[in-house]
């Protein structure tokens, strides 16, 4: 019997912090590390329903999950109700704890085609897809969306009730409109109003501009949300969720482990590519003077040995306090 989403959320305590689904970021290696270091729940990269139905190999590979990252959600997106239903059934067979529907991705190649946040311009179809997916599978179905299409159409309070009526088990709200993309500051006030609505009984998860555990605690206190989802702040920082401070040595060890996990999981070339984006964004190296040239070398490295040597140089620079 499948657990209720409310129970899944509480697996790691009363104030769960979740890893957001992010394209080209939340691969299985990164998810497993985030889970190890305290993420209450993790999500896969989002999965195209159309590509899944067509059995595109690269898309199907995103359904690969492991028991040591549970609870784990698989997120799908699309604009065709029939494809979304078929994709949902394929996802259910992969045995995630949760199936999430993406109605929040703002990028042009998704929203511009009517999927993701594009659905905020077609609420009847959004609700049709949601209801049909909920009815098609037995696992909990959740939704991730935004406040509305633009600042003149902040519809999340009414939309939350409509989605709940479709039978979803939980709702994640990003505190921006689609037109804002990732600019400006996330507005959590509408998220708080949804949570405070006495007609809402499903868990509400807030998302947007959380860059530290302290900020997540403030979000719980101020807005009463059931969970906080973190995205960009985790880049190159799978230990984000950890309550204790790690040393520089420990953090470099984790980054090297992430590199090895990705190489073993895929191959050397693509494993390095998957890890580079995290190395480019990690806060670990911010304290090294004159780091720019080393960063360029790091992003140009083509072999595991070369990249490990650069990371070890960074380790020595910290230990000796010598500028690179």
mmCIF file of C-alpha atoms in Angstrom, residues 12 56 89 98 162 191 194 204 221 229 236 245 280 288:
data_model
loop_
_atom_site.group_PDB
_atom_site.id
_atom_site.type_symbol
_atom_site.label_atom_id
_atom_site.label_comp_id
_atom_site.label_asym_id
_atom_site.label_seq_id
_atom_site.Cartn_x
_atom_site.Cartn_y
_atom_site.Cartn_z
ATOM 1 C CA UNK A 12 12.644 13.355 8.243
ATOM 2 C CA UNK A 56 13.351 8.036 -26.010
ATOM 3 C CA UNK A 89 1.515 5.027 -15.854
ATOM 4 C CA UNK A 98 5.447 10.386 -5.568
ATOM 5 C CA UNK A 162 -9.158 23.790 -7.894
ATOM 6 C CA UNK A 191 2.040 31.048 -0.544
ATOM 7 C CA UNK A 194 -2.833 29.494 0.422
ATOM 8 C CA UNK A 204 1.698 23.210 0.898
ATOM 9 C CA UNK A 221 7.827 30.236 11.003
ATOM 10 C CA UNK A 229 11.844 23.216 -1.498
ATOM 11 C CA UNK A 236 27.740 22.312 -6.012
ATOM 12 C CA UNK A 245 29.284 22.762 9.370
ATOM 13 C CA UNK A 280 31.356 26.103 -11.408
ATOM 14 C CA UNK A 288 40.734 31.273 -2.782
#
